[in-house]
Amino acid sequence: MVSERVPPQSEPGNPDTATVADQPKHRPVVAWVITLMLLGCTLISYLDRAILGLVAQPAMADLGLTAAEFGAISSAASLLSPIAALLFAFVADRLPLKNTLFTLVLVWSLLQLPIFFAASAGLLLVTRLILGAADAPANSLMHSIAYSWWPNERRGLPAAILTTGASFGKLIFAPVIVVIIAAFSWEAGFLTVAIMGFVWCVAWAFVGKVGPYADDVTPAKAEAVAEGPADPTVGRRAPLLSILLTGTFIGYLAVFTAAGILVVIVLTWLPSYFQEGLGFSAVMAGSLFGVPSIMSVVFLFLYGPLGDKALSRGVPARVVRVLIGGALVAAGGLSLLALPLVSGVAGPMALLMLGYGLVTSIYAVANPTLAQIVPAAQRTSVLTIGLALSGLLSVVGPWLAGVVLDAAKASGAGADGYLDVFMMAGGIAIAGGALFALLANPERDALKVEAARAALAARNAA
């Protein structure tokens, strides 16, 4: 597909475009089609992991598992994920994005099938381990493909849309899967998400493609997709440590870990809290699984586009993406800490919705913030490293929550253990939001990384 070229437009603080001789023309129709396809991919990725939370109660009863044992199986889904992501980072920028994503989704879908045919605790553990490894590179791949269709100042909305895949999975598809589980068996839920993955793979094979802002392609590929000479930024790389030691990367790691801990706890234990803590039936608990995500969707779709508009008007990303983003995450943590102050059903639900929505709003800006300081040729690998390290730090979330729940049950506190779990996640969110606000500065760090890149290029030339 040939793309047209327009005069360059420099993006302040973004090394991707500051020295680019010419810029590709934005193609909104195709960009939206690809973004929506990637939204479907995030939805499937979410359901592949969330299915464990939807079947928690019947699976524990059927397989004879304690809460800590089931939490350990859920944690297993993240155990190999950081290792796989770090290994993937070494080759990420050399692999074809479209085909790699297709392969990952196909593997996810195949991994759901053994549980349907021969469920056991051991098989559940093994498939979760492999699924975590196969899922590890997906987030960075999806964002890299999406960013290849959008310029820096317009990436907040696509990032928000990709994040809402999890929310739509809870709101739209989780209730359907819960009904299937209730009507047939908990194993049938795994078959359902497998079929969804296979359908997406067929569609992606025909529709998927990388966009004109993908500067991380080789010169030969750039010639194939663009008129004129290959983009001069192709192959530009900075020393990896010059990126990983920036305040922006460290702040990103802190806030993504904090948000990740809350997300994995919700994935594993929220339906159980609705049953044991708030007294809902199993079907109703599964149907309400997506309720906290309503606020997540609201904040993501407010924050992403409004942030993009502010950036296009010249407001620094340090303010739009970092200070406001960190404050929203900390406010979400405070909402979760307030859970013991309310009673009944409406109060806890409202605080959970608010807390979860505020914390996960960071997904609209965290990846674009990190991408802003990274040369385009290293975008996929650096995003993968960031997601891998944050995943490594958040891997203990479901297991730790299970330990807290077992301790509460043993002491006779029962459902109060869920409040302890969400308060723990709230405290971590406050710390993560504060560190992000204090440390991240994409304008400053983009200049540092660019200087390190230029110095490396000069040394290589000499």
CSV table of C-alpha atoms in Angstrom, one decimal:
chain,number,residue,atom,x,y,z
A,1,MET,CA,0.0,0.0,0.0
A,2,VAL,CA,1.5,3.3,-1.1
A,3,SER,CA,1.3,6.2,1.3
A,4,GLU,CA,1.5,9.9,0.4
A,5,ARG,CA,4.0,12.3,2.0
A,6,VAL,CA,3.4,15.7,3.5
A,7,PRO,CA,5.8,18.3,4.8
A,8,PRO,CA,7.4,17.5,8.1
A,9,GLN,CA,5.8,18.6,11.4
A,10,SER,CA,8.1,18.5,14.4
A,11,GLU,CA,6.7,17.2,17.6
A,12,PRO,CA,8.3,18.8,20.7
A,13,GLY,CA,10.1,16.4,22.9
A,14,ASN,CA,9.6,13.5,20.5
A,15,PRO,CA,12.7,12.1,18.9
A,16,ASP,CA,10.6,10.1,16.5
A,17,THR,CA,9.8,13.2,14.5
A,18,ALA,CA,12.1,16.0,15.6
A,19,THR,CA,14.6,15.3,12.8
A,20,VAL,CA,12.4,13.5,10.3
A,21,ALA,CA,12.8,14.9,6.8
A,22,ASP,CA,9.2,14.0,5.8
A,23,GLN,CA,6.2,12.7,7.4
A,24,PRO,CA,3.5,10.2,6.2
A,25,LYS,CA,0.0,11.4,5.7
A,26,HIS,CA,-2.5,10.3,8.3
A,27,ARG,CA,-5.1,7.9,6.9
A,28,PRO,CA,-7.9,8.0,9.4
A,29,VAL,CA,-10.3,5.4,7.9
A,30,VAL,CA,-7.7,2.6,7.8
A,31,ALA,CA,-6.2,3.7,11.1
A,32,TRP,CA,-9.6,3.3,12.7
A,33,VAL,CA,-10.2,-0.1,11.2
A,34,ILE,CA,-6.9,-1.4,12.5
A,35,THR,CA,-7.4,0.2,15.9
A,36,LEU,CA,-10.8,-1.5,16.2
A,37,MET,CA,-9.3,-4.8,15.2
A,38,LEU,CA,-6.7,-4.4,17.9
A,39,LEU,CA,-9.5,-3.5,20.3
A,40,GLY,CA,-10.9,-7.0,19.5
A,41,CYS,CA,-7.5,-8.5,20.2
A,42,THR,CA,-7.2,-6.8,23.7
A,43,LEU,CA,-10.7,-8.1,24.4
A,44,ILE,CA,-9.7,-11.7,23.6
A,45,SER,CA,-6.5,-11.3,25.5
A,46,TYR,CA,-8.5,-10.2,28.5
A,47,LEU,CA,-11.1,-13.0,28.3
A,48,ASP,CA,-8.3,-15.6,28.0
A,49,ARG,CA,-7.1,-14.5,31.4
A,50,ALA,CA,-10.4,-13.4,33.0
A,51,ILE,CA,-12.0,-16.8,32.4
A,52,LEU,CA,-10.2,-18.0,35.5
A,53,GLY,CA,-12.0,-15.5,37.7
A,54,LEU,CA,-15.3,-16.3,36.1
A,55,VAL,CA,-15.0,-20.0,36.9
A,56,ALA,CA,-13.3,-19.6,40.3
A,57,GLN,CA,-16.0,-20.9,42.6
A,58,PRO,CA,-17.1,-24.0,40.5
A,59,ALA,CA,-13.5,-24.8,39.5
A,60,MET,CA,-12.3,-24.7,43.2
A,61,ALA,CA,-15.2,-26.9,44.3
A,62,ASP,CA,-14.7,-29.3,41.4
A,63,LEU,CA,-10.9,-29.6,41.7
A,64,GLY,CA,-10.8,-29.4,45.5
A,65,LEU,CA,-8.6,-26.2,45.6
A,66,THR,CA,-8.2,-23.7,48.4
A,67,ALA,CA,-8.2,-20.0,47.7
A,68,ALA,CA,-4.4,-19.8,48.1
A,69,GLU,CA,-4.0,-22.7,45.7
A,70,PHE,CA,-6.3,-21.2,43.1
A,71,GLY,CA,-4.6,-17.8,43.5
A,72,ALA,CA,-1.3,-19.5,42.9
A,73,ILE,CA,-2.6,-21.0,39.6
A,74,SER,CA,-3.8,-17.5,38.7
A,75,SER,CA,-0.4,-16.1,39.5
A,76,ALA,CA,1.2,-18.8,37.3
A,77,ALA,CA,-0.3,-17.0,34.3
A,78,SER,CA,2.1,-14.2,35.1
A,79,LEU,CA,5.0,-16.3,36.2
A,80,LEU,CA,6.7,-16.9,32.8
A,81,SER,CA,5.2,-13.7,31.3
A,82,PRO,CA,8.1,-11.4,32.3
A,83,ILE,CA,10.7,-13.8,31.3
A,84,ALA,CA,9.1,-14.4,27.9
A,85,ALA,CA,8.6,-10.7,27.4
A,86,LEU,CA,12.3,-9.9,28.2
A,87,LEU,CA,13.4,-12.6,25.8
A,88,PHE,CA,11.0,-11.3,23.2
A,89,ALA,CA,12.4,-7.8,23.6
A,90,PHE,CA,15.7,-8.9,22.1
A,91,VAL,CA,14.0,-9.8,18.8
A,92,ALA,CA,10.8,-7.7,18.9
A,93,ASP,CA,12.0,-5.0,16.6
A,94,ARG,CA,13.1,-7.6,14.0
A,95,LEU,CA,9.9,-9.6,13.7
A,96,PRO,CA,6.9,-8.8,11.5
A,97,LEU,CA,4.3,-7.2,13.7
A,98,LYS,CA,1.2,-8.5,11.9
A,99,ASN,CA,2.3,-12.1,11.7
A,100,THR,CA,3.7,-12.2,15.2
A,101,LEU,CA,0.4,-10.9,16.7
A,102,PHE,CA,-1.6,-13.5,14.6
A,103,THR,CA,0.6,-16.3,16.0
A,104,LEU,CA,0.2,-15.2,19.6
A,105,VAL,CA,-3.6,-15.1,19.4
A,106,LEU,CA,-3.7,-18.5,17.7
A,107,VAL,CA,-1.6,-20.0,20.5
A,108,TRP,CA,-3.8,-18.4,23.2
A,109,SER,CA,-6.9,-19.9,21.6
A,110,LEU,CA,-5.3,-23.4,21.3
A,111,LEU,CA,-4.4,-23.3,25.0
A,112,GLN,CA,-8.0,-23.0,26.1
A,113,LEU,CA,-9.0,-26.3,24.4
A,114,PRO,CA,-7.3,-28.8,26.7
A,115,ILE,CA,-9.3,-27.6,29.7
A,116,PHE,CA,-12.6,-28.2,27.9
A,117,PHE,CA,-11.6,-31.8,27.1
A,118,ALA,CA,-9.7,-32.9,30.2
A,119,ALA,CA,-9.8,-30.4,33.1
A,120,SER,CA,-7.5,-30.9,36.1
A,121,ALA,CA,-5.6,-28.7,38.5
A,122,GLY,CA,-2.3,-29.8,36.9
A,123,LEU,CA,-3.5,-29.1,33.4
A,124,LEU,CA,-4.9,-25.7,34.5
A,125,LEU,CA,-1.6,-24.8,36.0
A,126,VAL,CA,0.4,-25.8,32.9
A,127,THR,CA,-1.8,-24.1,30.4
A,128,ARG,CA,-1.9,-20.9,32.5
A,129,LEU,CA,1.9,-20.9,32.6
A,130,ILE,CA,2.2,-21.2,28.8
A,131,LEU,CA,-0.6,-18.8,28.3
A,132,GLY,CA,1.2,-16.2,30.4
A,133,ALA,CA,4.3,-16.6,28.2
A,134,ALA,CA,2.4,-16.4,25.0
A,135,ASP,CA,0.4,-13.3,26.2
A,136,ALA,CA,3.5,-11.4,27.3
A,137,PRO,CA,4.5,-9.7,24.1
A,138,ALA,CA,0.9,-8.9,23.0
A,139,ASN,CA,0.4,-5.5,24.7
A,140,SER,CA,3.6,-3.9,23.3
A,141,LEU,CA,2.8,-5.4,19.8
A,142,MET,CA,-0.7,-4.0,19.8
A,143,HIS,CA,0.4,-0.6,20.9
A,144,SER,CA,3.3,-0.6,18.3
A,145,ILE,CA,0.9,-1.5,15.5
A,146,ALA,CA,-1.6,1.1,16.7
A,147,TYR,CA,1.0,3.8,17.0
A,148,SER,CA,2.2,3.0,13.5
A,149,TRP,CA,-1.1,4.5,12.3
A,150,TRP,CA,-1.2,7.6,14.6
A,151,PRO,CA,1.2,10.5,15.2
A,152,ASN,CA,2.4,11.2,18.7
A,153,GLU,CA,-0.1,13.9,19.5
A,154,ARG,CA,-3.0,11.6,18.5
A,155,ARG,CA,-2.1,8.4,20.4
A,156,GLY,CA,-4.0,9.0,23.6
A,157,LEU,CA,-7.4,8.0,22.2
A,158,PRO,CA,-6.1,4.8,20.5
A,159,ALA,CA,-4.3,3.9,23.7
A,160,ALA,CA,-7.5,4.4,25.6
A,161,ILE,CA,-9.4,2.3,23.1
A,162,LEU,CA,-7.0,-0.6,23.3
A,163,THR,CA,-7.3,-0.5,27.1
A,164,THR,CA,-11.1,-0.6,27.0
A,165,GLY,CA,-10.9,-4.1,25.4
A,166,ALA,CA,-10.8,-5.4,29.0
A,167,SER,CA,-13.8,-3.3,30.0
A,168,PHE,CA,-15.9,-4.4,27.0
A,169,GLY,CA,-14.9,-7.9,27.7
A,170,LYS,CA,-16.3,-7.6,31.2
A,171,LEU,CA,-19.4,-5.6,30.3
A,172,ILE,CA,-20.5,-7.4,27.1
A,173,PHE,CA,-18.9,-10.8,26.9
A,174,ALA,CA,-18.4,-11.9,30.5
A,175,PRO,CA,-22.1,-12.1,31.2
A,176,VAL,CA,-22.5,-14.2,28.1
A,177,ILE,CA,-19.7,-16.6,29.2
A,178,VAL,CA,-21.2,-16.8,32.7
A,179,VAL,CA,-24.6,-17.9,31.2
A,180,ILE,CA,-22.7,-20.5,29.1
A,181,ILE,CA,-20.9,-21.7,32.2
A,182,ALA,CA,-24.1,-22.0,34.2
A,183,ALA,CA,-26.0,-23.7,31.4
A,184,PHE,CA,-23.3,-26.2,30.5
A,185,SER,CA,-20.1,-26.3,32.6
A,186,TRP,CA,-17.3,-24.2,33.8
A,187,GLU,CA,-15.1,-25.9,31.2
A,188,ALA,CA,-17.4,-24.7,28.4
A,189,GLY,CA,-16.2,-21.1,29.2
A,190,PHE,CA,-12.7,-22.0,28.0
A,191,LEU,CA,-14.1,-23.4,24.7
A,192,THR,CA,-16.1,-20.2,24.2
A,193,VAL,CA,-13.0,-17.9,24.4
A,194,ALA,CA,-11.1,-20.3,22.2
A,195,ILE,CA,-13.7,-19.9,19.4
A,196,MET,CA,-13.6,-16.1,19.7
A,197,GLY,CA,-9.8,-16.2,19.2
A,198,PHE,CA,-10.0,-18.4,16.1
A,199,VAL,CA,-12.6,-16.0,14.6
A,200,TRP,CA,-10.3,-13.0,15.2
A,201,CYS,CA,-7.3,-14.7,13.6
A,202,VAL,CA,-9.2,-15.2,10.4
A,203,ALA,CA,-10.3,-11.6,10.3
A,204,TRP,CA,-6.8,-10.3,11.1
A,205,ALA,CA,-5.2,-12.4,8.4
A,206,PHE,CA,-7.2,-10.4,5.8
A,207,VAL,CA,-7.3,-6.9,7.5
A,208,GLY,CA,-4.2,-6.5,9.6
A,209,LYS,CA,-1.3,-4.3,8.4
A,210,VAL,CA,1.3,-2.0,9.8
A,211,GLY,CA,0.9,1.8,9.2
A,212,PRO,CA,2.9,4.6,7.7
A,213,TYR,CA,4.3,5.8,11.1
A,214,ALA,CA,6.1,2.5,11.6
A,215,ASP,CA,9.7,3.9,11.5
A,216,ASP,CA,10.9,0.7,13.0
A,217,VAL,CA,10.8,-1.1,9.6
A,218,THR,CA,13.9,-1.8,7.6
A,219,PRO,CA,14.9,0.6,4.7
A,220,ALA,CA,13.8,-2.0,2.2
A,221,LYS,CA,10.3,-2.3,3.8
A,222,ALA,CA,10.1,1.5,4.0
A,223,GLU,CA,10.7,1.7,0.3
A,224,ALA,CA,7.9,-0.8,-0.3
A,225,VAL,CA,5.3,1.2,1.6
A,226,ALA,CA,6.3,4.8,0.9
A,227,GLU,CA,7.1,7.0,-2.1
A,228,GLY,CA,10.5,8.5,-2.1
A,229,PRO,CA,13.6,7.5,0.0
A,230,ALA,CA,13.4,5.4,3.1
A,231,ASP,CA,12.7,7.3,6.3
A,232,PRO,CA,16.0,8.5,7.7
A,233,THR,CA,15.1,7.6,11.2
A,234,VAL,CA,14.9,3.9,10.3
A,235,GLY,CA,17.4,1.9,12.4
A,236,ARG,CA,18.2,4.8,14.8
A,237,ARG,CA,18.9,3.4,18.2
A,238,ALA,CA,19.9,4.8,21.6
A,239,PRO,CA,21.9,2.8,24.2
A,240,LEU,CA,19.3,0.8,26.1
A,241,LEU,CA,20.5,1.9,29.5
A,242,SER,CA,20.0,5.5,28.5
A,243,ILE,CA,16.3,4.7,28.2
A,244,LEU,CA,15.9,2.3,31.1
A,245,LEU,CA,17.6,4.7,33.6
A,246,THR,CA,15.4,7.7,32.8
A,247,GLY,CA,12.9,8.9,35.4
A,248,THR,CA,10.2,8.4,32.8
A,249,PHE,CA,10.9,4.7,32.5
A,250,ILE,CA,11.2,4.2,36.2
A,251,GLY,CA,8.0,6.2,36.8
A,252,TYR,CA,6.2,4.2,34.1
A,253,LEU,CA,7.4,1.0,35.8
A,254,ALA,CA,6.0,2.1,39.2
A,255,VAL,CA,2.6,3.2,38.0
A,256,PHE,CA,2.1,0.2,35.6
A,257,THR,CA,3.0,-2.2,38.4
A,258,ALA,CA,0.5,-0.6,40.7
A,259,ALA,CA,-2.3,-0.6,38.2
A,260,GLY,CA,-1.3,-4.2,37.2
A,261,ILE,CA,-1.6,-5.5,40.7
A,262,LEU,CA,-5.2,-4.1,41.0
A,263,VAL,CA,-6.1,-5.5,37.6
A,264,VAL,CA,-4.9,-9.0,38.3
A,265,ILE,CA,-6.6,-9.0,41.7
A,266,VAL,CA,-9.9,-7.9,40.1
A,267,LEU,CA,-9.5,-10.6,37.4
A,268,THR,CA,-9.1,-13.3,39.9
A,269,TRP,CA,-11.2,-12.4,42.9
A,270,LEU,CA,-13.9,-9.8,42.0
A,271,PRO,CA,-16.6,-12.3,41.1
A,272,SER,CA,-15.9,-14.2,44.4
A,273,TYR,CA,-16.2,-10.9,46.3
A,274,PHE,CA,-19.6,-10.3,44.7
A,275,GLN,CA,-20.7,-13.7,45.8
A,276,GLU,CA,-19.2,-14.0,49.3
A,277,GLY,CA,-18.9,-10.4,50.2
A,278,LEU,CA,-22.0,-8.8,48.7
A,279,GLY,CA,-24.3,-11.9,48.6
A,280,PHE,CA,-24.9,-12.2,44.8
A,281,SER,CA,-25.6,-15.5,43.1
A,282,ALA,CA,-22.9,-17.0,40.9
A,283,VAL,CA,-24.6,-15.9,37.6
A,284,MET,CA,-25.3,-12.4,39.0
A,285,ALA,CA,-21.7,-12.1,40.3
A,286,GLY,CA,-20.4,-13.0,36.8
A,287,SER,CA,-22.8,-10.6,35.1
A,288,LEU,CA,-21.7,-7.8,37.4
A,289,PHE,CA,-18.0,-8.5,36.8
A,290,GLY,CA,-17.8,-5.6,34.4
A,291,VAL,CA,-19.5,-3.0,36.6
A,292,PRO,CA,-16.3,-1.5,37.9
A,293,SER,CA,-15.1,-1.2,34.3
A,294,ILE,CA,-17.9,1.3,33.5
A,295,MET,CA,-16.0,4.0,35.2
A,296,SER,CA,-12.8,2.8,33.5
A,297,VAL,CA,-14.3,3.3,30.1
A,298,VAL,CA,-15.6,6.7,31.1
A,299,PHE,CA,-12.2,7.9,32.4
A,300,LEU,CA,-10.3,6.4,29.5
A,301,PHE,CA,-12.5,8.0,26.8
A,302,LEU,CA,-12.4,11.3,28.7
A,303,TYR,CA,-8.7,11.4,29.5
A,304,GLY,CA,-7.4,10.0,26.2
A,305,PRO,CA,-9.1,12.5,23.8
A,306,LEU,CA,-8.9,15.5,26.2
A,307,GLY,CA,-5.2,14.8,26.7
A,308,ASP,CA,-4.6,14.6,22.9
A,309,LYS,CA,-6.4,17.9,22.5
A,310,ALA,CA,-4.3,19.5,25.2
A,311,LEU,CA,-1.1,18.2,23.7
A,312,SER,CA,-2.1,19.5,20.2
A,313,ARG,CA,-2.5,23.0,21.8
A,314,GLY,CA,1.0,22.9,23.2
A,315,VAL,CA,0.5,21.8,26.8
A,316,PRO,CA,3.5,19.7,27.9
A,317,ALA,CA,3.2,16.0,28.2
A,318,ARG,CA,4.7,16.3,31.6
A,319,VAL,CA,1.5,18.0,32.7
A,320,VAL,CA,-1.1,16.2,30.5
A,321,ARG,CA,0.2,12.7,30.8
A,322,VAL,CA,2.3,12.6,34.0
A,323,LEU,CA,1.1,15.0,36.7
A,324,ILE,CA,-2.6,14.5,35.9
A,325,GLY,CA,-2.2,10.8,35.3
A,326,GLY,CA,-0.3,10.2,38.6
A,327,ALA,CA,-2.9,12.2,40.5
A,328,LEU,CA,-5.8,10.2,39.0
A,329,VAL,CA,-4.1,6.9,40.0
A,330,ALA,CA,-3.5,8.1,43.6
A,331,ALA,CA,-7.1,9.3,43.8
A,332,GLY,CA,-8.2,5.8,42.8
A,333,GLY,CA,-6.1,4.3,45.5
A,334,LEU,CA,-7.8,6.6,48.1
A,335,SER,CA,-11.2,5.4,46.9
A,336,LEU,CA,-10.2,1.8,47.5
A,337,LEU,CA,-8.9,2.6,51.0
A,338,ALA,CA,-12.3,4.1,51.8
A,339,LEU,CA,-14.1,0.8,51.3
A,340,PRO,CA,-14.4,-0.1,55.0
A,341,LEU,CA,-16.2,3.3,55.6
A,342,VAL,CA,-19.3,2.3,53.6
A,343,SER,CA,-21.8,-0.6,54.0
A,344,GLY,CA,-24.5,-2.4,52.1
A,345,VAL,CA,-24.1,-3.0,48.4
A,346,ALA,CA,-24.4,0.4,46.6
A,347,GLY,CA,-21.6,2.1,48.6
A,348,PRO,CA,-18.9,-0.6,48.0
A,349,MET,CA,-19.9,-0.9,44.3
A,350,ALA,CA,-19.6,2.8,43.8
A,351,LEU,CA,-16.1,3.0,45.5
A,352,LEU,CA,-14.9,0.0,43.5
A,353,MET,CA,-16.1,1.5,40.3
A,354,LEU,CA,-14.5,4.9,41.1
A,355,GLY,CA,-11.2,3.4,42.3
A,356,TYR,CA,-10.8,1.0,39.4
A,357,GLY,CA,-11.8,3.6,36.9
A,358,LEU,CA,-9.3,6.2,38.2
A,359,VAL,CA,-6.4,3.7,38.5
A,360,THR,CA,-6.9,2.2,35.1
A,361,SER,CA,-7.2,5.6,33.4
A,362,ILE,CA,-3.4,5.7,33.4
A,363,TYR,CA,-3.5,3.2,30.5
A,364,ALA,CA,-4.6,6.0,28.2
A,365,VAL,CA,-1.3,7.8,28.7
A,366,ALA,CA,1.4,5.5,30.2
A,367,ASN,CA,2.4,3.7,27.0
A,368,PRO,CA,2.3,6.9,24.9
A,369,THR,CA,4.5,8.6,27.6
A,370,LEU,CA,7.1,5.9,27.3
A,371,ALA,CA,6.9,5.8,23.5
A,372,GLN,CA,7.5,9.5,23.4
A,373,ILE,CA,11.1,9.2,24.7
A,374,VAL,CA,12.0,6.1,22.7
A,375,PRO,CA,13.4,6.1,19.1
A,376,ALA,CA,10.9,4.5,16.8
A,377,ALA,CA,13.3,1.6,16.0
A,378,GLN,CA,13.2,0.6,19.6
A,379,ARG,CA,9.6,1.2,20.5
A,380,THR,CA,8.4,-2.4,20.5
A,381,SER,CA,11.3,-3.7,22.5
A,382,VAL,CA,11.3,-1.0,25.2
A,383,LEU,CA,7.5,-1.2,25.6
A,384,THR,CA,8.0,-5.0,26.0
A,385,ILE,CA,10.7,-4.6,28.6
A,386,GLY,CA,8.5,-2.1,30.6
A,387,LEU,CA,5.5,-4.4,30.5
A,388,ALA,CA,7.7,-7.4,31.4
A,389,LEU,CA,9.3,-5.8,34.4
A,390,SER,CA,5.9,-4.5,35.7
A,391,GLY,CA,4.4,-7.9,35.1
A,392,LEU,CA,7.3,-9.5,37.1
A,393,LEU,CA,6.6,-7.1,40.0
A,394,SER,CA,2.8,-7.6,40.0
A,395,VAL,CA,2.9,-11.4,39.5
A,396,VAL,CA,2.4,-12.1,43.2
A,397,GLY,CA,-0.9,-10.1,43.4
A,398,PRO,CA,-3.4,-13.0,43.0
A,399,TRP,CA,-1.4,-15.3,45.3
A,400,LEU,CA,-1.0,-12.6,48.0
A,401,ALA,CA,-4.7,-11.8,47.8
A,402,GLY,CA,-5.4,-15.5,48.3
A,403,VAL,CA,-3.2,-15.7,51.3
A,404,VAL,CA,-5.0,-12.7,52.8
A,405,LEU,CA,-8.4,-14.3,52.1
A,406,ASP,CA,-7.4,-17.6,53.7
A,407,ALA,CA,-6.1,-15.8,56.7
A,408,ALA,CA,-9.3,-13.9,57.1
A,409,LYS,CA,-11.3,-17.1,56.7
A,410,ALA,CA,-9.2,-18.8,59.3
A,411,SER,CA,-9.7,-15.9,61.8
A,412,GLY,CA,-13.5,-15.9,61.2
A,413,ALA,CA,-13.4,-12.6,59.4
A,414,GLY,CA,-14.7,-14.2,56.2
A,415,ALA,CA,-15.7,-11.7,53.6
A,416,ASP,CA,-13.9,-8.9,55.3
A,417,GLY,CA,-10.7,-10.4,53.8
A,418,TYR,CA,-11.8,-9.0,50.4
A,419,LEU,CA,-11.8,-5.4,51.9
A,420,ASP,CA,-8.3,-6.0,53.1
A,421,VAL,CA,-7.2,-7.1,49.6
A,422,PHE,CA,-8.7,-4.1,47.9
A,423,MET,CA,-7.3,-1.7,50.5
A,424,MET,CA,-3.8,-3.3,50.0
A,425,ALA,CA,-4.2,-2.6,46.2
A,426,GLY,CA,-5.3,0.9,47.0
A,427,GLY,CA,-2.2,1.7,49.0
A,428,ILE,CA,0.0,0.4,46.2
A,429,ALA,CA,-1.9,2.5,43.7
A,430,ILE,CA,-1.2,5.7,45.8
A,431,ALA,CA,2.5,4.9,45.9
A,432,GLY,CA,2.6,4.1,42.1
A,433,GLY,CA,0.8,7.3,41.1
A,434,ALA,CA,3.0,9.4,43.3
A,435,LEU,CA,6.2,7.9,41.9
A,436,PHE,CA,5.0,8.4,38.3
A,437,ALA,CA,4.2,12.1,39.0
A,438,LEU,CA,7.5,12.7,40.7
A,439,LEU,CA,9.8,10.9,38.3
A,440,ALA,CA,8.4,10.9,34.7
A,441,ASN,CA,9.2,13.8,32.4
A,442,PRO,CA,9.0,12.8,28.7
A,443,GLU,CA,10.2,16.2,27.3
A,444,ARG,CA,13.3,16.1,29.4
A,445,ASP,CA,14.1,12.5,28.9
A,446,ALA,CA,13.4,12.5,25.2
A,447,LEU,CA,16.3,15.0,24.9
A,448,LYS,CA,18.5,12.9,27.1
A,449,VAL,CA,17.8,9.8,25.0
A,450,GLU,CA,18.3,11.7,21.8
A,451,ALA,CA,21.7,13.0,23.0
A,452,ALA,CA,22.7,9.5,24.0
A,453,ARG,CA,21.7,8.2,20.6
A,454,ALA,CA,23.6,11.0,18.8
A,455,ALA,CA,26.7,10.3,20.9
A,456,LEU,CA,26.5,6.6,20.1
A,457,ALA,CA,26.1,7.3,16.4
A,458,ALA,CA,29.2,9.6,16.5
A,459,ARG,CA,31.2,6.9,18.1
A,460,ASN,CA,30.2,4.4,15.6
A,461,ALA,CA,30.9,6.7,12.7
A,462,ALA,CA,34.4,7.4,14.2
